[in-house]
PDB file of C-alpha atoms in Angstrom:
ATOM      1  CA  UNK A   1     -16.515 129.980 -23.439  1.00 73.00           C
ATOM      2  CA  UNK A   2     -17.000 127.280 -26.074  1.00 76.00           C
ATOM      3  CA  UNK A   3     -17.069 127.521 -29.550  1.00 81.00           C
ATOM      4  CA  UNK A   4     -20.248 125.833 -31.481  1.00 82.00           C
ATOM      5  CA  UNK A   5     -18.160 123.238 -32.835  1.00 82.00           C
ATOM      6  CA  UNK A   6     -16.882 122.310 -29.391  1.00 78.00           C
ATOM      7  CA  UNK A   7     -20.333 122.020 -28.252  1.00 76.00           C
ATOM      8  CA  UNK A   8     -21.305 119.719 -31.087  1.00 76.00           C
ATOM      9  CA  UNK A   9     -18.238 117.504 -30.426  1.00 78.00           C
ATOM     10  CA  UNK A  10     -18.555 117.134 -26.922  1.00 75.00           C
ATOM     11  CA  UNK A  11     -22.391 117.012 -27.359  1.00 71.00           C
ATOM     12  CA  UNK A  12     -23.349 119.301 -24.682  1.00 76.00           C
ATOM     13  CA  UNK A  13     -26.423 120.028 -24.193  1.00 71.00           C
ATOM     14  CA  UNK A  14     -28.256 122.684 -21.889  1.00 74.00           C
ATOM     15  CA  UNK A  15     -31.812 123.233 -20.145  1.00 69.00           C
ATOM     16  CA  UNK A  16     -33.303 125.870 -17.966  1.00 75.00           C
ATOM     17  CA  UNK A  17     -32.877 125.092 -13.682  1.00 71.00           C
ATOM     18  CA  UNK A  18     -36.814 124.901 -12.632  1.00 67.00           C
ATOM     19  CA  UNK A  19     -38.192 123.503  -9.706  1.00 66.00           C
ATOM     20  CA  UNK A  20     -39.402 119.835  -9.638  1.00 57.00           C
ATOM     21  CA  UNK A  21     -38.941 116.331  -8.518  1.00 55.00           C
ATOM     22  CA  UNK A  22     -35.726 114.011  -9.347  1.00 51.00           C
ATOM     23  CA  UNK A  23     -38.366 111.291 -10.460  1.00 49.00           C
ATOM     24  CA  UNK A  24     -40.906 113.165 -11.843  1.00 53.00           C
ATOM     25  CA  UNK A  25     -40.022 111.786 -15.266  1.00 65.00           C
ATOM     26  CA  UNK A  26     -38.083 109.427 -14.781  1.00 74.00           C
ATOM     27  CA  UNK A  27     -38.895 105.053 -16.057  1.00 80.00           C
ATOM     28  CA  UNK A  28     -39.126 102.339 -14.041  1.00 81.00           C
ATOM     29  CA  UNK A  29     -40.493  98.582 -14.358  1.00 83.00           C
ATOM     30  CA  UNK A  30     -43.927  97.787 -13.152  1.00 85.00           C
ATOM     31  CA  UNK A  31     -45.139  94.914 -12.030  1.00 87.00           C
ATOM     32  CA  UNK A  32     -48.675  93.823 -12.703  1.00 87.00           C
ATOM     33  CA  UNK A  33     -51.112  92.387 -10.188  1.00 89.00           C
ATOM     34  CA  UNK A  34     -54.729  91.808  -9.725  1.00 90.00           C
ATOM     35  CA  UNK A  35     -56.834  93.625  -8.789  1.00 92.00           C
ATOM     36  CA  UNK A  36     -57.882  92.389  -4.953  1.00 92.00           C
ATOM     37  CA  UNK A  37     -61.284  94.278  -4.978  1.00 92.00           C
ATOM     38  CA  UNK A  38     -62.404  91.971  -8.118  1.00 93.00           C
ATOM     39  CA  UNK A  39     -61.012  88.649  -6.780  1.00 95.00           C
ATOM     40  CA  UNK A  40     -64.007  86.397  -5.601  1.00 95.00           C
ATOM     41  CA  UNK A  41     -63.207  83.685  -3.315  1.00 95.00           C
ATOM     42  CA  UNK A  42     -65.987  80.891  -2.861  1.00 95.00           C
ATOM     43  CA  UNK A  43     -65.995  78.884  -0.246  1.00 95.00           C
ATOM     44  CA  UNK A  44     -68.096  76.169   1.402  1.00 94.00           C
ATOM     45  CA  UNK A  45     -69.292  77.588   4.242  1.00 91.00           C
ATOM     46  CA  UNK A  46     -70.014  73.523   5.655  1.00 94.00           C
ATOM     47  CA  UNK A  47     -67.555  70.876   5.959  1.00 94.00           C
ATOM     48  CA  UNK A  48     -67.829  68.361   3.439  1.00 96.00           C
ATOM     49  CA  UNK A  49     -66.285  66.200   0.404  1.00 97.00           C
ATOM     50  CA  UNK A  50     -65.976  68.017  -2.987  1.00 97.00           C
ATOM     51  CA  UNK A  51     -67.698  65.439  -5.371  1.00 97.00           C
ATOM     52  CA  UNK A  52     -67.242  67.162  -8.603  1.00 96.00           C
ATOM     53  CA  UNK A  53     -65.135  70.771 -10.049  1.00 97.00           C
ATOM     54  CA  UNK A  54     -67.230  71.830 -13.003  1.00 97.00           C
ATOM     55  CA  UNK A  55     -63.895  74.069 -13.931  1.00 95.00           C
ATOM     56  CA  UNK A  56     -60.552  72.520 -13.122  1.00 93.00           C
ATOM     57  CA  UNK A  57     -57.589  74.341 -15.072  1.00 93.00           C
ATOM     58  CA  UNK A  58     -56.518  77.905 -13.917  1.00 92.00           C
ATOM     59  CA  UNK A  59     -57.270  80.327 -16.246  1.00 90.00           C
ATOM     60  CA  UNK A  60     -60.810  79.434 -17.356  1.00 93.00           C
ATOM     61  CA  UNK A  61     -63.924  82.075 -17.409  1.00 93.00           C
ATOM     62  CA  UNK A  62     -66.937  81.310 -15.373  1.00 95.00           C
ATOM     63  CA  UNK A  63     -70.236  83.451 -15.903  1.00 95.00           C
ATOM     64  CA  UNK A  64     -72.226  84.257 -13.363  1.00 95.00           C
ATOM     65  CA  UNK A  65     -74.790  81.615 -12.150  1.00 95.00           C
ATOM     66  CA  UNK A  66     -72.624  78.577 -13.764  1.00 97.00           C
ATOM     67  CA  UNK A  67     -72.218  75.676 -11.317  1.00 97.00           C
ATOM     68  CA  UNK A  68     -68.439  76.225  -9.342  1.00 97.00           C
ATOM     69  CA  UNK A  69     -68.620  72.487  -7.800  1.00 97.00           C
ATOM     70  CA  UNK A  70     -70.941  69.747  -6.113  1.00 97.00           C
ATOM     71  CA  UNK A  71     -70.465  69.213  -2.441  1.00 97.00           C
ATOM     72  CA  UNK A  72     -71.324  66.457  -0.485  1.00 97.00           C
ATOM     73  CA  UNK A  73     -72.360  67.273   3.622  1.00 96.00           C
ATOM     74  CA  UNK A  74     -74.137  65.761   5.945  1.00 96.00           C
ATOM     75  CA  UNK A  75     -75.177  68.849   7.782  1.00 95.00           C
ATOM     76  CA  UNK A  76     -76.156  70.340   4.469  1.00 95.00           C
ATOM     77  CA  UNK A  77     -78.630  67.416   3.409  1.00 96.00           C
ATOM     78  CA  UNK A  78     -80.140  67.725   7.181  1.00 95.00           C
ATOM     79  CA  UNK A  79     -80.955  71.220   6.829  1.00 95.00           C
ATOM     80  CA  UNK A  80     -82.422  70.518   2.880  1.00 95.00           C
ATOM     81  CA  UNK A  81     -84.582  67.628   4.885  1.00 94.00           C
ATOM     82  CA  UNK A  82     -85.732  70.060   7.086  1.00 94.00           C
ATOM     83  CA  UNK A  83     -86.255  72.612   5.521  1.00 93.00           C
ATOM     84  CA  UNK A  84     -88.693  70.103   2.944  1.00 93.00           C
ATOM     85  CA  UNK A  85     -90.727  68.643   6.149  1.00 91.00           C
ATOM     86  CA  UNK A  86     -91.180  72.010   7.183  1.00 92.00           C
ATOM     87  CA  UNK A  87     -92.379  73.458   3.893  1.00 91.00           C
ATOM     88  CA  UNK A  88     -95.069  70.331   3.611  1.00 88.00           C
ATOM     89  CA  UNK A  89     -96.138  71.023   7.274  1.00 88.00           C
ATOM     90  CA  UNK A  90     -96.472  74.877   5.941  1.00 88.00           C
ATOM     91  CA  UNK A  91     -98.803  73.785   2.976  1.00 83.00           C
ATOM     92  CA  UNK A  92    -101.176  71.701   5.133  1.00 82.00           C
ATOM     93  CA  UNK A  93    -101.437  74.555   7.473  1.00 77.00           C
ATOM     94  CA  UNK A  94     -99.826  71.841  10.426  1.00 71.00           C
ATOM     95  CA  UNK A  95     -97.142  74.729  11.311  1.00 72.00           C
ATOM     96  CA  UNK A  96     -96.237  78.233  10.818  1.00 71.00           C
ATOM     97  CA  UNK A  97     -93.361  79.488   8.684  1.00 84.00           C
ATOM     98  CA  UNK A  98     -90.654  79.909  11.160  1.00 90.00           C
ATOM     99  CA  UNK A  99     -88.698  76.767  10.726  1.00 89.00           C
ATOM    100  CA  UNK A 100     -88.765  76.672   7.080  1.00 91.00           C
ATOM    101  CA  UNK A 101     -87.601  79.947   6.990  1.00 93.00           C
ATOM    102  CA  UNK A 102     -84.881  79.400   9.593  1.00 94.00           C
ATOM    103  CA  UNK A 103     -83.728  76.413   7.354  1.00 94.00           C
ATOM    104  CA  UNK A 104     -84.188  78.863   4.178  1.00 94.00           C
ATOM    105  CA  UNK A 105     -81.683  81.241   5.747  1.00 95.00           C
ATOM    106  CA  UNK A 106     -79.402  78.802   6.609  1.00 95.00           C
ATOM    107  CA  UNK A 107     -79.251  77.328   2.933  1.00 96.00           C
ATOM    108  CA  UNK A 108     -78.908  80.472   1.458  1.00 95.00           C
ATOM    109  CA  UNK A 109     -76.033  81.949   3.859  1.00 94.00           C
ATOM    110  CA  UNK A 110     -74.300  77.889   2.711  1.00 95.00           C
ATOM    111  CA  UNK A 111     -74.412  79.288  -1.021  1.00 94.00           C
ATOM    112  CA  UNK A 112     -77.650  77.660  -2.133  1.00 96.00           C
ATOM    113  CA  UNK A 113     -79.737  80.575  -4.237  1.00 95.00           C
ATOM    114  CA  UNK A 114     -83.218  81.535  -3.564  1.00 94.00           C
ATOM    115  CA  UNK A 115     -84.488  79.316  -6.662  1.00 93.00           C
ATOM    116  CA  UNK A 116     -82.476  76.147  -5.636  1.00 94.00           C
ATOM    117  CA  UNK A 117     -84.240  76.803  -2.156  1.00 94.00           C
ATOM    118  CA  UNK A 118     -87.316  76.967  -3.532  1.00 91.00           C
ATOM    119  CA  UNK A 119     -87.208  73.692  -5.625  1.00 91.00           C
ATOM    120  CA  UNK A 120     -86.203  71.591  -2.585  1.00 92.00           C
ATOM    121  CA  UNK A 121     -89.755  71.938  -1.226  1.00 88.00           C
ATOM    122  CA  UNK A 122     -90.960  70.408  -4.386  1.00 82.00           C
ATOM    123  CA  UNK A 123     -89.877  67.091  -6.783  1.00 69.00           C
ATOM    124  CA  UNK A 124     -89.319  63.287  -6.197  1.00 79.00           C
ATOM    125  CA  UNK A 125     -86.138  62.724  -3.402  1.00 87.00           C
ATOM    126  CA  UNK A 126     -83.708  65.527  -2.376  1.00 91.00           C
ATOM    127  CA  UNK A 127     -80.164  65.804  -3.939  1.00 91.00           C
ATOM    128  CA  UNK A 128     -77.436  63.974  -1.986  1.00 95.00           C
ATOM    129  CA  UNK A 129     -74.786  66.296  -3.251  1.00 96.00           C
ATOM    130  CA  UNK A 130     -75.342  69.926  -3.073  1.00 96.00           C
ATOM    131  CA  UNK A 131     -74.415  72.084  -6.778  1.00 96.00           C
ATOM    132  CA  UNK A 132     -72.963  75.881  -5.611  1.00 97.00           C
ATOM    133  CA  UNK A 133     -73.118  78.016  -8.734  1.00 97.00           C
ATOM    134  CA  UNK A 134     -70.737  80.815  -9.155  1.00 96.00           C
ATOM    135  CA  UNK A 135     -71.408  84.660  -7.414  1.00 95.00           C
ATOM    136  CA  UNK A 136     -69.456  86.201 -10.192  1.00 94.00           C
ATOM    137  CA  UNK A 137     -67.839  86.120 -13.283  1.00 94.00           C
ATOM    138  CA  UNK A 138     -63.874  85.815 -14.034  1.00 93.00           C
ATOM    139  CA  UNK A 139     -61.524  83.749 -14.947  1.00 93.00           C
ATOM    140  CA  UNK A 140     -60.279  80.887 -12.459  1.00 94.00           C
ATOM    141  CA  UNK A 141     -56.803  81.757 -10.672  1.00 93.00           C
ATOM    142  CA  UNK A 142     -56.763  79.256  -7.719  1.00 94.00           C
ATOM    143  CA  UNK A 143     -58.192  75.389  -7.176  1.00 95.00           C
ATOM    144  CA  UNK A 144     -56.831  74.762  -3.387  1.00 94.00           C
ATOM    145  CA  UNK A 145     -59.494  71.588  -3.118  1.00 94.00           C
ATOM    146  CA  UNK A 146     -59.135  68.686  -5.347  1.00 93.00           C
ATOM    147  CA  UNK A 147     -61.985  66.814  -6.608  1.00 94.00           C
ATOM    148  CA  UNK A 148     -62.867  63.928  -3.794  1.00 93.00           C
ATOM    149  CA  UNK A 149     -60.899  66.327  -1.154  1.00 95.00           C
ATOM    150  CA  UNK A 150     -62.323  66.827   2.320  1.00 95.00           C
ATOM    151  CA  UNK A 151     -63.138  70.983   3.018  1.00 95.00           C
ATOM    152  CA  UNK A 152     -63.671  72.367   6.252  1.00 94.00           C
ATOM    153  CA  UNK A 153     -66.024  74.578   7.188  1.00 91.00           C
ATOM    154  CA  UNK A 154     -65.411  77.770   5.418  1.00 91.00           C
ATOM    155  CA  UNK A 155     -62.304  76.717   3.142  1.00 94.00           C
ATOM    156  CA  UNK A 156     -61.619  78.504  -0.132  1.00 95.00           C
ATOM    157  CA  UNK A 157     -62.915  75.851  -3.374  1.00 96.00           C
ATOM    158  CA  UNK A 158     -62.657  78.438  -6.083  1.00 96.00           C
ATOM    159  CA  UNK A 159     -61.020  81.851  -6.928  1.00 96.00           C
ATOM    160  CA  UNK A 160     -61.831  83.796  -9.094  1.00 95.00           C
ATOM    161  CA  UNK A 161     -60.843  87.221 -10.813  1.00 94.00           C
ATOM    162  CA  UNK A 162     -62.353  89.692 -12.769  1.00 93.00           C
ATOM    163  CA  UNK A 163     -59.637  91.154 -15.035  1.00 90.00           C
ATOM    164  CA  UNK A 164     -61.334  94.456 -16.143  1.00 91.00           C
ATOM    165  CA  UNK A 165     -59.481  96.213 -14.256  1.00 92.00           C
ATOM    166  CA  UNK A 166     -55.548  95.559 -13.154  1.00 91.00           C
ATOM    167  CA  UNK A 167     -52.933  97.054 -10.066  1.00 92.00           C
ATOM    168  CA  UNK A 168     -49.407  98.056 -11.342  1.00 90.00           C
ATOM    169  CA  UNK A 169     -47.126  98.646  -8.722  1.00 89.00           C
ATOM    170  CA  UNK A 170     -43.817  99.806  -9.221  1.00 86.00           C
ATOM    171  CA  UNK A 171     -40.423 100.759  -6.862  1.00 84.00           C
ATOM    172  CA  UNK A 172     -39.987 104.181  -7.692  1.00 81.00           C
ATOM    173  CA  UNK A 173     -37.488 107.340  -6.578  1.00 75.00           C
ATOM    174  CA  UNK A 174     -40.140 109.487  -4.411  1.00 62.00           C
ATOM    175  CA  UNK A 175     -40.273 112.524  -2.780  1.00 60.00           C
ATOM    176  CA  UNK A 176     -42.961 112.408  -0.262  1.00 49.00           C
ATOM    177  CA  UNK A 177     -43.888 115.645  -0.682  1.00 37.00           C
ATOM    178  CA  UNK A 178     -44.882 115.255  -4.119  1.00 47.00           C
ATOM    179  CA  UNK A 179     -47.774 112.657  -3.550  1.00 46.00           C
ATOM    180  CA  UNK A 180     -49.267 115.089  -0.801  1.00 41.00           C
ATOM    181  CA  UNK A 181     -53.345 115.542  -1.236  1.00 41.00           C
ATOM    182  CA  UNK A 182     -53.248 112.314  -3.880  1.00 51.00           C
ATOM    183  CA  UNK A 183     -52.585 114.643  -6.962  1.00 52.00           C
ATOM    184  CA  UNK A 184     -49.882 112.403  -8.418  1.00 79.00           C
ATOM    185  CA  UNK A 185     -50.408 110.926 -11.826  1.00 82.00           C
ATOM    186  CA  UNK A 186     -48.149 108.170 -13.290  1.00 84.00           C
ATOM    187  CA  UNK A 187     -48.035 106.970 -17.285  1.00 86.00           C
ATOM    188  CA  UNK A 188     -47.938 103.211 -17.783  1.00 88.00           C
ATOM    189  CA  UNK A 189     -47.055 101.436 -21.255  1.00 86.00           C
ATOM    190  CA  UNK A 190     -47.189  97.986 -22.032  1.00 84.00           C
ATOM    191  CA  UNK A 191     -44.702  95.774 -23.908  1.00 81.00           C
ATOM    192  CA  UNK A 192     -47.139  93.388 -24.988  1.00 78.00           C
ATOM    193  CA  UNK A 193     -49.539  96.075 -26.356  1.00 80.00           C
ATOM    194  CA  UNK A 194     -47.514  98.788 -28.644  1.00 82.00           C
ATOM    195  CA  UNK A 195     -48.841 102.139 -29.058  1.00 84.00           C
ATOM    196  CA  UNK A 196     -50.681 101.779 -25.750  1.00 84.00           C
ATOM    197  CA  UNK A 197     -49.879 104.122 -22.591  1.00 85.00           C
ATOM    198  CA  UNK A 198     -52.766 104.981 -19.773  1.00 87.00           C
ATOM    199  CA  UNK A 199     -52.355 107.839 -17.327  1.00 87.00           C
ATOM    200  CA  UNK A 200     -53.959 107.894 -13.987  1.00 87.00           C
ATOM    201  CA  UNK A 201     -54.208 108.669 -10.583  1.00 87.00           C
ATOM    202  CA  UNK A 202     -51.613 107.199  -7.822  1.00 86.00           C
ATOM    203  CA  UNK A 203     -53.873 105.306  -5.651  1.00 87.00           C
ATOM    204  CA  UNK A 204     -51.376 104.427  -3.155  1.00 85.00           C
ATOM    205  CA  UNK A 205     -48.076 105.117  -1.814  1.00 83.00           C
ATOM    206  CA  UNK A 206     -46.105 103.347   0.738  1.00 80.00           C
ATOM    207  CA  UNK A 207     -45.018 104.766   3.742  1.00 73.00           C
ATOM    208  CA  UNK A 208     -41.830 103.232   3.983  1.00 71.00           C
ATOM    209  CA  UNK A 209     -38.644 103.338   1.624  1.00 67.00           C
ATOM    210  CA  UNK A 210     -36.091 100.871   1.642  1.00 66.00           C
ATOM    211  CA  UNK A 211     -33.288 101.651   3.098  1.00 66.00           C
ATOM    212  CA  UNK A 212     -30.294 101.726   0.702  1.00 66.00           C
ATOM    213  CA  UNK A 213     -32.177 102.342  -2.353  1.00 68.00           C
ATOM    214  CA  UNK A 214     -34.797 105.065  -1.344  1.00 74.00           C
ATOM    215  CA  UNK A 215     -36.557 103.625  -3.646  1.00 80.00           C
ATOM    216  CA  UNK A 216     -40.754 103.254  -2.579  1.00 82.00           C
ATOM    217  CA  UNK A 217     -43.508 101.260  -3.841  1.00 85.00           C
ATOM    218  CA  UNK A 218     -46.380 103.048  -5.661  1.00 86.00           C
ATOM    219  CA  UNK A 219     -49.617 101.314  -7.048  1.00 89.00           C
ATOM    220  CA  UNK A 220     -52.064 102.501  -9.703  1.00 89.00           C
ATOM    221  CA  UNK A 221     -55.543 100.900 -11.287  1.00 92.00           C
ATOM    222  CA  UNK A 222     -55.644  99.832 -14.991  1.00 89.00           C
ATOM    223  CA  UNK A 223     -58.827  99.905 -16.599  1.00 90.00           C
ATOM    224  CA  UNK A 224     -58.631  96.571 -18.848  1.00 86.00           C
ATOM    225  CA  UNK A 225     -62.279  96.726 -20.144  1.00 80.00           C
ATOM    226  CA  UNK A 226     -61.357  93.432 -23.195  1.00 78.00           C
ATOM    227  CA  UNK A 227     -60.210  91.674 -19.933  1.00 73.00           C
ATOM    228  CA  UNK A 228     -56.773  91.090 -21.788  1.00 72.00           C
ATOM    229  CA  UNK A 229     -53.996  89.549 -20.174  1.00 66.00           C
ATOM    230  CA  UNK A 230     -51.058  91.066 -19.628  1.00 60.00           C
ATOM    231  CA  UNK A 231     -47.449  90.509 -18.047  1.00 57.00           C
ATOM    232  CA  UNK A 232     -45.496  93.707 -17.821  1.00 57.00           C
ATOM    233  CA  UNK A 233     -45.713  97.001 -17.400  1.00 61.00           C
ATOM    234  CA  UNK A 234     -43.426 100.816 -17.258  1.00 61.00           C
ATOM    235  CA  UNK A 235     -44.374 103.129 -15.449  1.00 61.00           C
ATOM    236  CA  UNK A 236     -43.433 107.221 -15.691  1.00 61.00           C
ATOM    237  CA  UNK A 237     -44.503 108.845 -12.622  1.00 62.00           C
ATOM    238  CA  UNK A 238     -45.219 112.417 -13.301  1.00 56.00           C
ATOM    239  CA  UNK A 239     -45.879 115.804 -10.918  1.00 49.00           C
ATOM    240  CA  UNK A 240     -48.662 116.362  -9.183  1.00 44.00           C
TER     241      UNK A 240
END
């Protein structure tokens, strides 16, 4: 038996035996990600020349309804004749609706919105180049096309990301049968932000483990409602 001064010399320490995980509070680096349900990729869904990028540098917000780029394509500018000859025809009562509206559809599934349709069947001479305005808001994270590059038929142009929310994956210690029935919870801090730590649900845990390590990759959502960027992140994973 030790004497109290022997336990404060070899600081010794003791704590009740209780069920529970080896990792259940245990730290590890996290690695943050976006979130691949809020990326937007726009493409041009004809092949043609990119004439102008109204956003060119990787990390710039676009709103919603700004112009992304100007295309210019030959099968584009048929279909916006046709679908003009068709709409005069409709006016005069010459011909039903059918082809205009088959060229409407067409135009519309090629990124063109319903008012930019609209307009082509009015005003002085069509457009050569073709302006496709953004689906969504976020900030740009990828430019694979160059301004006076050739796209092919449904080639990414523009990528873009809303940040509002985040993923933070992280290789953890895991016992399987912990993150049975999706109860698991883990606690992530951030460096770059003192004071601030967010607990929430596991959303996903791989089914493999590395062999060597047994260590396994988890993943969680961050709400990031300011749209902040961030770089790193710890996570805590905690008991179900």
């Amino acid at each position: 038996r030790l004497s109290m001064e022997q336990i404060k010399l070899g600081n010794i320490s003791t704590d009740t035996v209780r069920e529970g995980g080896v990792a259940a509070h245990a730290v590890f680096s996290g690695a943050l990600a976006l979130d691949q349900d809020n990326v937007t990729r726009v493409s041009a869904w004809v092949g043609g020349r990119i004439e102008r990028l109204y956003h060119k540098t990787l990390g710039e917000h676009v709103r919603q309804g700004e112009p992304l780029f100007d295309i210019y394509s030959e099968t584009m500018n048929l279909t916006k004749q046709e679908y003009r000859t068709a709409a005069l025809s409709v006016a005069t009562g010459a011909t039903d609706s059918l082809v205009m509206q088959a060229a409407a559809q067409r135009l519309k599934l090629w990124g063109l919105t319903d008012a930019q349709i609209t307009k082509l069947a009015t005003g002085g001479s069509l457009p050569v180049n073709t302006t496709i305005l953004s689906p969504a808001s976020g900030i740009i994270t990828a430019l694979p096309v160059l301004e006076g590059g050739q796209v092919m038929d449904g080639g990414a142009v523009v990528e873009l990301a809303d940040l509002s929310s985040l993923w933070v994956e992280a290789d953890v210690m895991w016992d399987g049968a912990a993150s049975a029935g999706g109860r698991s919870s883990a606690k992530v801090t951030l460096p770059d932000r003192p004071g601030f730590s967010y607990t929430g649900p596991i959303e996903l845990v791989r089914p493999e483990v590395a062999m060597g390590s047994r260590l396994t990759r988890i993943r969680l959502r961050l709400p990031n409602p300011r749209s902040q960027q961030v770089h790193r992140a710890t996570t805590c994973p905690g008991p179900p």
